[in-house]
CSV table of C-alpha atoms and ligand atoms in Angstrom, one decimal:
chain,number,residue,atom,x,y,z
A,13,UNK,CA,102.7,96.7,161.3
A,14,UNK,CA,106.0,94.8,161.4
A,15,UNK,CA,109.0,96.7,162.5
A,16,UNK,CA,111.0,97.1,159.3
A,17,UNK,CA,113.9,94.7,158.9
A,18,UNK,CA,113.0,93.0,162.2
A,19,UNK,CA,114.6,89.8,161.1
A,20,UNK,CA,117.8,91.3,159.6
A,21,UNK,CA,121.0,91.8,161.6
A,22,UNK,CA,121.7,95.4,162.4
A,23,UNK,CA,124.5,96.0,160.0
A,24,UNK,CA,123.2,98.8,157.8
A,25,UNK,CA,121.8,102.2,158.4
A,26,UNK,CA,119.0,101.9,155.8
A,27,UNK,CA,117.1,104.8,154.1
A,28,UNK,CA,113.3,104.5,154.2
A,29,UNK,CA,113.2,103.9,150.5
A,30,UNK,CA,113.1,100.7,148.5
A,31,UNK,CA,113.3,100.4,144.7
A,32,UNK,CA,111.5,97.9,142.6
A,33,UNK,CA,112.8,98.7,139.1
A,34,UNK,CA,115.6,100.5,137.3
A,35,UNK,CA,116.5,101.5,133.8
A,36,UNK,CA,119.9,103.1,133.0
A,37,UNK,CA,120.5,105.8,135.6
A,38,UNK,CA,116.9,105.9,136.7
A,39,UNK,CA,115.1,104.0,139.5
A,40,UNK,CA,111.5,103.7,140.6
A,41,UNK,CA,110.0,102.8,144.0
A,42,UNK,CA,106.8,100.9,144.5
A,43,UNK,CA,104.7,104.1,144.3
A,44,UNK,CA,106.1,104.8,140.9
A,45,UNK,CA,108.3,107.8,142.0
A,46,UNK,CA,111.3,108.2,139.8
A,47,UNK,CA,114.8,108.8,141.2
A,48,UNK,CA,118.1,109.7,139.5
A,49,UNK,CA,120.9,107.3,140.5
A,50,UNK,CA,124.2,109.1,141.2
A,51,UNK,CA,125.8,106.2,143.0
A,52,UNK,CA,125.3,103.1,140.9
A,53,UNK,CA,125.0,100.8,143.9
A,54,UNK,CA,128.4,102.2,145.0
A,55,UNK,CA,130.3,101.8,141.7
A,56,UNK,CA,128.7,98.5,140.8
A,57,UNK,CA,126.1,99.1,138.1
A,58,UNK,CA,128.4,101.0,135.8
A,59,UNK,CA,126.4,100.0,132.8
A,60,UNK,CA,123.2,101.2,134.4
A,61,UNK,CA,120.2,99.2,135.6
A,62,UNK,CA,118.7,96.5,133.5
A,63,UNK,CA,121.4,96.5,130.8
A,64,UNK,CA,119.9,94.3,128.0
A,65,UNK,CA,123.2,92.4,127.3
A,66,UNK,CA,123.7,91.5,130.9
A,67,UNK,CA,120.1,90.5,131.3
A,68,UNK,CA,120.3,88.3,128.2
A,69,UNK,CA,123.6,86.7,129.3
A,70,UNK,CA,122.1,85.8,132.7
A,71,UNK,CA,118.9,84.4,131.2
A,72,UNK,CA,120.6,82.3,128.6
A,73,UNK,CA,123.3,80.9,130.8
A,74,UNK,CA,120.7,80.0,133.4
A,75,UNK,CA,119.2,77.6,130.8
A,76,UNK,CA,122.6,76.1,130.0
A,77,UNK,CA,124.7,75.7,133.1
A,78,UNK,CA,125.0,77.7,136.4
A,79,UNK,CA,127.6,75.8,138.3
A,80,UNK,CA,129.8,72.7,138.1
A,81,UNK,CA,133.0,73.0,140.2
A,82,UNK,CA,136.5,74.2,139.9
A,83,UNK,CA,137.4,70.5,139.7
A,84,UNK,CA,136.6,70.9,136.0
A,85,UNK,CA,137.5,73.2,133.3
A,86,UNK,CA,135.2,76.3,132.9
A,87,UNK,CA,135.5,77.8,129.5
A,88,UNK,CA,134.0,81.2,130.5
A,89,UNK,CA,136.5,81.4,133.4
A,90,UNK,CA,139.4,80.9,131.0
A,91,UNK,CA,137.9,83.5,128.7
A,92,UNK,CA,137.4,86.1,131.4
A,93,UNK,CA,140.9,85.4,132.8
A,94,UNK,CA,142.3,86.1,129.3
A,95,UNK,CA,140.2,89.2,128.8
A,96,UNK,CA,141.1,90.8,132.1
A,97,UNK,CA,144.8,89.9,131.9
A,98,UNK,CA,145.0,91.6,128.5
A,99,UNK,CA,143.2,94.7,129.6
A,100,UNK,CA,145.1,95.0,132.9
A,101,UNK,CA,148.6,94.0,131.8
A,102,UNK,CA,148.4,90.9,134.1
A,103,UNK,CA,149.0,87.2,133.4
A,104,UNK,CA,146.7,85.2,135.6
A,105,UNK,CA,143.4,85.6,137.5
A,106,UNK,CA,141.7,84.0,140.5
A,107,UNK,CA,138.0,84.5,140.7
A,108,UNK,CA,135.9,84.9,143.8
A,109,UNK,CA,132.6,86.5,144.8
A,110,UNK,CA,133.4,89.9,146.4
A,111,UNK,CA,135.9,92.6,146.9
A,112,UNK,CA,137.0,91.5,150.3
A,113,UNK,CA,137.7,88.0,149.0
A,114,UNK,CA,139.7,89.5,146.1
A,115,UNK,CA,141.8,91.4,148.7
A,116,UNK,CA,142.1,88.3,150.9
A,117,UNK,CA,143.6,86.6,147.9
A,118,UNK,CA,146.0,89.4,147.3
A,119,UNK,CA,147.0,89.3,151.0
A,120,UNK,CA,147.6,85.6,150.8
A,121,UNK,CA,150.0,86.2,147.9
A,122,UNK,CA,151.8,88.8,150.0
A,123,UNK,CA,152.2,86.3,152.8
A,124,UNK,CA,153.5,83.6,150.4
A,125,UNK,CA,155.9,86.1,148.9
A,126,UNK,CA,157.2,87.0,152.4
A,127,UNK,CA,157.6,83.4,153.4
A,128,UNK,CA,159.4,82.6,150.2
A,129,UNK,CA,161.7,85.5,150.9
A,130,UNK,CA,162.0,84.2,154.5
A,131,UNK,CA,161.2,87.6,155.9
A,132,UNK,CA,159.0,86.5,158.8
A,133,UNK,CA,156.8,87.8,160.2
A,134,UNK,CA,155.4,89.3,157.0
A,135,UNK,CA,154.3,92.9,156.9
A,136,UNK,CA,152.2,94.7,154.4
A,137,UNK,CA,152.3,98.5,154.0
A,138,UNK,CA,148.8,99.9,154.0
A,139,UNK,CA,147.4,103.5,154.0
A,140,UNK,CA,145.6,105.7,156.4
A,141,UNK,CA,142.0,106.2,155.5
A,142,UNK,CA,142.0,103.1,153.3
A,143,UNK,CA,139.2,100.7,152.8
A,144,UNK,CA,139.7,97.1,151.8
A,145,UNK,CA,136.8,95.1,153.2
A,146,UNK,CA,135.1,93.6,156.3
A,147,UNK,CA,136.7,90.2,156.7
A,148,UNK,CA,139.3,89.8,159.5
A,149,UNK,CA,142.3,90.3,157.2
A,150,UNK,CA,140.8,93.1,155.1
A,151,UNK,CA,139.4,95.0,158.1
A,152,UNK,CA,142.9,94.9,159.7
A,153,UNK,CA,144.2,96.3,156.4
A,154,UNK,CA,141.6,99.0,156.4
A,155,UNK,CA,142.6,102.4,157.9
A,156,UNK,CA,139.4,103.3,159.7
A,157,UNK,CA,139.1,102.8,163.5
A,158,UNK,CA,135.3,102.6,163.2
A,159,UNK,CA,135.8,99.4,161.1
A,160,UNK,CA,138.2,98.0,163.7
A,161,UNK,CA,136.1,98.7,166.8
A,162,UNK,CA,135.1,95.6,168.7
A,163,UNK,CA,137.2,93.3,166.5
A,164,UNK,CA,140.5,93.6,168.4
A,165,UNK,CA,143.0,92.0,168.6
A,166,UNK,CA,143.4,92.8,164.9
A,167,UNK,CA,145.3,90.4,162.6
A,168,UNK,CA,148.9,91.4,162.8
A,169,UNK,CA,151.1,92.1,159.8
A,170,UNK,CA,150.0,95.6,158.7
A,171,UNK,CA,152.1,98.8,158.9
A,172,UNK,CA,150.1,101.9,158.3
A,173,UNK,CA,151.5,105.1,156.6
A,174,UNK,CA,149.9,108.3,155.4
A,175,UNK,CA,148.5,108.2,151.9
A,176,UNK,CA,150.2,109.9,149.0
A,177,UNK,CA,153.2,110.5,151.2
A,178,UNK,CA,156.4,109.1,149.7
A,179,UNK,CA,158.6,110.1,152.6
A,180,UNK,CA,156.5,107.9,154.9
A,181,UNK,CA,157.1,104.9,152.7
A,182,UNK,CA,160.8,105.6,152.5
A,183,UNK,CA,161.0,105.8,156.3
A,184,UNK,CA,159.1,102.5,156.6
A,185,UNK,CA,161.5,100.9,154.1
A,186,UNK,CA,164.4,101.9,156.3
A,187,UNK,CA,162.9,101.0,159.7
A,188,UNK,CA,160.4,98.2,159.3
A,189,UNK,CA,161.8,94.7,158.8
A,190,UNK,CA,159.8,92.1,156.8
A,191,UNK,CA,157.8,94.2,154.4
A,192,UNK,CA,156.6,92.1,151.6
A,193,UNK,CA,154.0,94.3,149.8
A,194,UNK,CA,152.3,97.6,149.5
A,195,UNK,CA,148.5,97.6,149.2
A,196,UNK,CA,146.8,100.8,148.1
A,197,UNK,CA,143.8,102.3,146.3
A,198,UNK,CA,144.9,104.6,143.4
A,199,UNK,CA,141.9,106.8,144.6
A,200,UNK,CA,140.6,106.3,148.1
A,201,UNK,CA,136.8,105.9,147.7
A,202,UNK,CA,135.4,105.2,151.2
A,203,UNK,CA,138.3,107.4,152.6
A,204,UNK,CA,136.7,110.5,151.1
A,205,UNK,CA,137.7,110.5,147.4
A,206,UNK,CA,141.4,111.2,147.7
A,207,UNK,CA,143.4,110.9,144.5
A,208,UNK,CA,147.0,109.7,144.6
A,209,UNK,CA,149.3,111.7,142.4
A,210,UNK,CA,150.9,109.9,139.4
A,211,UNK,CA,154.3,110.8,140.6
A,212,UNK,CA,153.6,109.2,144.0
A,213,UNK,CA,152.4,106.0,142.3
A,214,UNK,CA,155.4,105.9,140.0
A,215,UNK,CA,157.8,106.4,143.0
A,216,UNK,CA,156.0,103.6,145.0
A,217,UNK,CA,156.4,101.3,142.0
A,218,UNK,CA,160.1,102.1,141.9
A,219,UNK,CA,160.5,101.5,145.7
A,220,UNK,CA,158.7,98.1,145.3
A,221,UNK,CA,161.2,97.1,142.6
A,222,UNK,CA,164.1,98.2,144.7
A,223,UNK,CA,163.0,96.3,147.8
A,224,UNK,CA,161.4,93.3,146.1
A,225,UNK,CA,157.9,94.2,147.5
A,226,UNK,CA,154.7,93.4,145.6
A,227,UNK,CA,152.7,96.4,144.5
A,228,UNK,CA,149.1,95.5,145.0
A,229,UNK,CA,146.4,97.9,143.6
A,230,UNK,CA,142.9,97.7,145.1
A,231,UNK,CA,140.9,98.7,142.0
A,232,UNK,CA,137.6,97.3,143.4
A,233,UNK,CA,136.0,100.8,143.2
A,234,UNK,CA,138.2,102.5,140.7
A,235,UNK,CA,138.4,99.7,138.1
A,236,UNK,CA,136.4,98.7,135.1
A,237,UNK,CA,136.5,102.2,133.4
A,238,UNK,CA,135.1,104.4,136.2
A,239,UNK,CA,138.1,106.8,136.4
A,240,UNK,CA,138.6,107.3,132.7
A,241,UNK,CA,140.8,104.3,131.9
A,242,UNK,CA,140.1,100.6,132.4
A,243,UNK,CA,142.1,100.7,135.6
A,244,UNK,CA,143.2,103.8,137.4
A,245,UNK,CA,146.9,102.9,137.7
A,246,UNK,CA,147.1,103.1,133.9
A,247,UNK,CA,146.9,106.9,134.1
A,248,UNK,CA,150.1,106.9,136.1
A,249,UNK,CA,151.8,104.7,133.5
A,250,UNK,CA,152.6,101.9,136.1
A,251,UNK,CA,151.9,98.2,136.3
A,252,UNK,CA,151.2,96.7,139.7
A,253,UNK,CA,152.1,93.1,140.5
A,254,UNK,CA,148.6,92.3,141.8
A,255,UNK,CA,145.3,94.0,141.0
A,256,UNK,CA,142.0,93.3,142.8
A,257,UNK,CA,138.5,93.9,141.2
A,258,UNK,CA,134.9,93.3,142.1
A,259,UNK,CA,132.1,96.0,142.1
A,260,UNK,CA,131.8,97.0,138.4
A,261,UNK,CA,133.0,93.6,137.1
A,262,UNK,CA,129.5,92.0,137.3
A,263,UNK,CA,127.3,95.1,137.0
A,264,UNK,CA,125.4,93.8,140.0
A,265,UNK,CA,126.1,90.1,139.6
A,266,UNK,CA,128.5,89.1,142.5
A,267,UNK,CA,132.0,88.5,141.2
A,268,UNK,CA,135.5,89.4,142.4
A,269,UNK,CA,138.9,88.8,140.9
A,270,UNK,CA,142.5,88.9,141.9
A,271,UNK,CA,144.9,89.4,138.9
A,272,UNK,CA,148.7,89.0,139.1
A,273,UNK,CA,151.7,89.0,136.9
A,274,UNK,CA,155.3,87.8,137.1
A,275,UNK,CA,156.3,85.9,140.2
A,276,UNK,CA,153.2,87.0,142.0
A,277,UNK,CA,151.1,85.0,139.4
A,278,UNK,CA,153.0,81.8,140.2
A,279,UNK,CA,152.8,81.8,144.1
A,280,UNK,CA,149.7,79.7,144.5
A,281,UNK,CA,149.7,75.9,143.9
A,282,UNK,CA,146.8,73.5,144.0
A,283,UNK,CA,145.4,73.4,147.6
A,284,UNK,CA,146.7,76.8,148.7
A,285,UNK,CA,143.6,78.7,147.8
A,286,UNK,CA,140.1,78.2,146.4
A,287,UNK,CA,136.4,79.0,146.3
A,288,UNK,CA,133.3,76.9,145.7
A,289,UNK,CA,131.3,79.6,143.8
A,290,UNK,CA,134.3,81.6,142.5
A,291,UNK,CA,134.5,81.7,138.7
A,292,UNK,CA,131.4,79.7,138.0
A,293,UNK,CA,130.1,79.7,134.4
A,294,UNK,CA,127.3,82.3,135.1
A,295,UNK,CA,129.5,84.8,136.9
A,296,UNK,CA,132.3,84.6,134.3
A,297,UNK,CA,129.9,84.9,131.4
A,298,UNK,CA,128.4,88.0,133.0
A,299,UNK,CA,132.0,89.4,133.5
A,300,UNK,CA,132.8,88.8,129.8
A,301,UNK,CA,129.5,90.4,128.8
A,302,UNK,CA,130.2,93.5,130.9
A,303,UNK,CA,133.7,93.9,129.4
A,304,UNK,CA,132.2,93.6,125.9
A,305,UNK,CA,129.6,96.3,126.7
A,306,UNK,CA,132.2,98.6,128.3
A,307,UNK,CA,134.4,98.2,125.2
A,308,UNK,CA,131.6,98.6,122.6
A,309,UNK,CA,130.1,101.7,124.3
A,310,UNK,CA,133.6,103.2,124.8
A,311,UNK,CA,132.8,103.8,128.5
A,312,UNK,CA,136.3,104.5,129.9
A,313,UNK,CA,136.7,107.5,127.6
A,314,UNK,CA,133.1,108.4,128.2
A,315,UNK,CA,133.7,108.4,132.0
A,316,UNK,CA,136.7,110.8,131.5
A,317,UNK,CA,134.6,113.2,129.4
A,318,UNK,CA,131.5,113.0,131.7
A,319,UNK,CA,133.7,113.3,134.7
A,320,UNK,CA,135.2,116.6,133.5
A,321,UNK,CA,131.7,117.8,132.7
A,322,UNK,CA,130.5,116.8,136.3
A,323,UNK,CA,133.5,118.4,138.0
A,324,UNK,CA,133.1,121.7,136.0
A,325,UNK,CA,129.4,121.6,136.5
A,326,UNK,CA,129.7,121.2,140.2
A,327,UNK,CA,132.4,123.8,140.5
A,328,UNK,CA,130.2,126.3,138.7
A,329,UNK,CA,127.0,125.3,140.5
A,330,UNK,CA,128.6,125.3,143.9
A,331,UNK,CA,130.7,128.5,143.6
A,332,UNK,CA,129.6,130.7,146.4
A,333,UNK,CA,127.7,128.1,148.2
A,334,UNK,CA,128.9,128.3,151.8
A,335,UNK,CA,130.5,125.3,153.5
A,336,UNK,CA,132.0,123.7,150.4
A,337,UNK,CA,135.6,123.0,151.2
A,338,UNK,CA,136.8,121.1,148.1
A,339,UNK,CA,135.4,119.4,144.9
A,340,UNK,CA,137.7,116.7,143.6
A,341,UNK,CA,137.8,113.4,141.7
A,342,UNK,CA,138.8,111.7,138.5
A,343,UNK,CA,136.4,110.4,135.9
A,344,UNK,CA,133.0,109.5,137.4
A,345,UNK,CA,134.3,109.3,140.9
A,346,UNK,CA,133.7,112.7,142.5
A,347,UNK,CA,133.8,114.0,146.1
A,348,UNK,CA,132.4,117.2,147.5
A,349,UNK,CA,134.0,117.9,150.9
A,350,UNK,CA,132.0,120.1,153.3
A,351,UNK,CA,133.0,121.9,156.4
A,352,UNK,CA,130.6,119.9,158.5
A,353,UNK,CA,129.2,116.4,159.0
A,354,UNK,CA,126.5,115.9,156.4
A,355,UNK,CA,125.3,112.3,156.7
A,356,UNK,CA,121.7,113.6,156.8
A,357,UNK,CA,122.0,114.8,153.2
A,358,UNK,CA,121.6,111.3,151.9
A,359,UNK,CA,118.0,111.2,153.1
A,360,UNK,CA,117.3,114.8,152.1
A,361,UNK,CA,118.6,114.1,148.6
A,362,UNK,CA,116.2,111.2,148.3
A,363,UNK,CA,113.2,113.1,149.7
A,364,UNK,CA,113.7,116.5,148.3
A,365,UNK,CA,115.6,115.9,145.1
A,366,UNK,CA,114.9,112.2,144.2
A,367,UNK,CA,118.6,111.8,143.9
A,368,UNK,CA,120.8,109.0,145.2
A,369,UNK,CA,124.1,110.1,146.8
A,370,UNK,CA,126.5,108.7,149.4
A,371,UNK,CA,128.4,110.4,152.2
A,372,UNK,CA,131.8,109.1,153.2
A,373,UNK,CA,134.0,110.1,156.1
A,374,UNK,CA,131.0,112.0,157.5
A,375,UNK,CA,131.6,115.2,155.5
A,376,UNK,CA,132.3,114.2,151.9
A,377,UNK,CA,129.4,113.8,149.4
A,378,UNK,CA,130.5,111.1,147.0
A,379,UNK,CA,129.1,110.8,143.5
A,380,UNK,CA,129.5,107.6,141.4
A,381,UNK,CA,127.1,107.9,138.6
A,382,UNK,CA,126.7,105.0,136.1
A,383,UNK,CA,129.1,105.4,133.1
A,384,UNK,CA,126.2,105.2,130.7
A,385,UNK,CA,124.7,108.6,131.9
A,386,UNK,CA,123.9,111.1,129.2
A,387,UNK,CA,125.1,114.7,129.4
A,388,UNK,CA,121.7,116.0,130.5
A,389,UNK,CA,121.7,113.6,133.5
A,390,UNK,CA,125.2,114.7,134.5
A,391,UNK,CA,124.0,118.4,134.4
A,392,UNK,CA,120.9,117.4,136.4
A,393,UNK,CA,123.1,115.8,139.1
A,394,UNK,CA,124.9,119.1,139.5
A,395,UNK,CA,121.6,121.1,139.6
A,396,UNK,CA,120.1,118.8,142.3
A,397,UNK,CA,123.3,118.9,144.4
A,398,UNK,CA,123.3,122.7,144.3
A,399,UNK,CA,119.6,122.8,145.4
A,400,UNK,CA,120.4,120.3,148.1
A,401,UNK,CA,123.3,122.4,149.5
A,402,UNK,CA,121.6,125.8,149.3
B,23,PLP,C1,133.9,98.0,148.2
B,23,PLP,C2,135.3,97.9,148.4
B,23,PLP,C3,135.9,96.8,149.0
B,23,PLP,C4,135.1,95.6,149.5
B,23,PLP,O1,134.3,95.0,148.6
B,23,PLP,P1,133.1,94.0,149.1
B,23,PLP,O2,132.6,93.4,147.8
B,23,PLP,O3,132.1,94.8,149.8
B,23,PLP,O4,133.7,93.0,150.0
B,23,PLP,C5,137.3,96.7,149.0
B,23,PLP,N1,138.1,97.7,148.6
B,23,PLP,C6,137.6,98.8,148.0
B,23,PLP,C7,138.4,99.9,147.5
B,23,PLP,C8,136.2,99.0,147.9
B,23,PLP,O5,135.6,100.1,147.4
């Protein structure tokens, strides 16, 4: 027998399971075994698997037009730019194919902003435990030494501060010259599900205004309704200058976006940025279809309600279970921190509970169920997690 994945580069630690079909929050392997999906492809398939509207949009657009070029007008791209701008309080969009590319776009805006202000060399304030991607710029922005290892020297231009710590940003404002922007996740996902306080986000917004920095929100994981509003920053009542999206925007079809407003929306000019595939008719039609479905099914509100149910259910189910340090989250983005490394639970959950979970930062179980789950499935997740931890 062939060694599994013999001709794939060793980038992923893969589970010994492979799925052939999905429906809503359920998945099946080739043997017909059914699994409950509590990760949605890491916050991607928010509408569940095989959503009929998304399937129909892909099928129909494939018979019309997949790709032309950004040399030409693309009606679906205009429409998606307009929809996202209205939902996010932004003005213009740039479309790409992944989260890392969306953040690359945001970082290029920060550099342009710095160079316009003539504060060279540019510096972007980033957070400890952040995750922004795997390209050279976004890995340097990421606050995780495991992501950096072997890729030194890192791209310069990033100053790291503790998350949710206003004093640290105030200190940086005083002592670090050349700051042009702050890049942060309103909830750190890969970093272990840490939620920034609304007061902190509002104070950072205020500091950005005071110092003429761009506030750039990485909503790649938190966006598209997952945390209870279309975008997580909306719960703090603030408006960033730049917002990055990907994951849930295409429900599994690859698409990323960088949104901006005000001066940040006017920094690029023809020739300063671009993408061959970015914003093609197929990707943008899928994005529009996903937005329509989220809107019609009321999924941001639904995520808030189900999220409360999940948090309450877990707190009840896990009370008295030894080793549980904290249960936290917002909407359908929930972390269960344990007192020990628990990476082995991912495999155990698959084998014993037929449940898909992830573990971040070694000791935090992260749950990201699809937003279309029903109440019974949310309860079932809590039941299976309890059995797993007992
Ligand atoms: C997943 C993620 C990224 C990277 O997105 P890719 O599509 O994998 O490049 C960046 N930022 C955050 C917050 C993410 O969760």
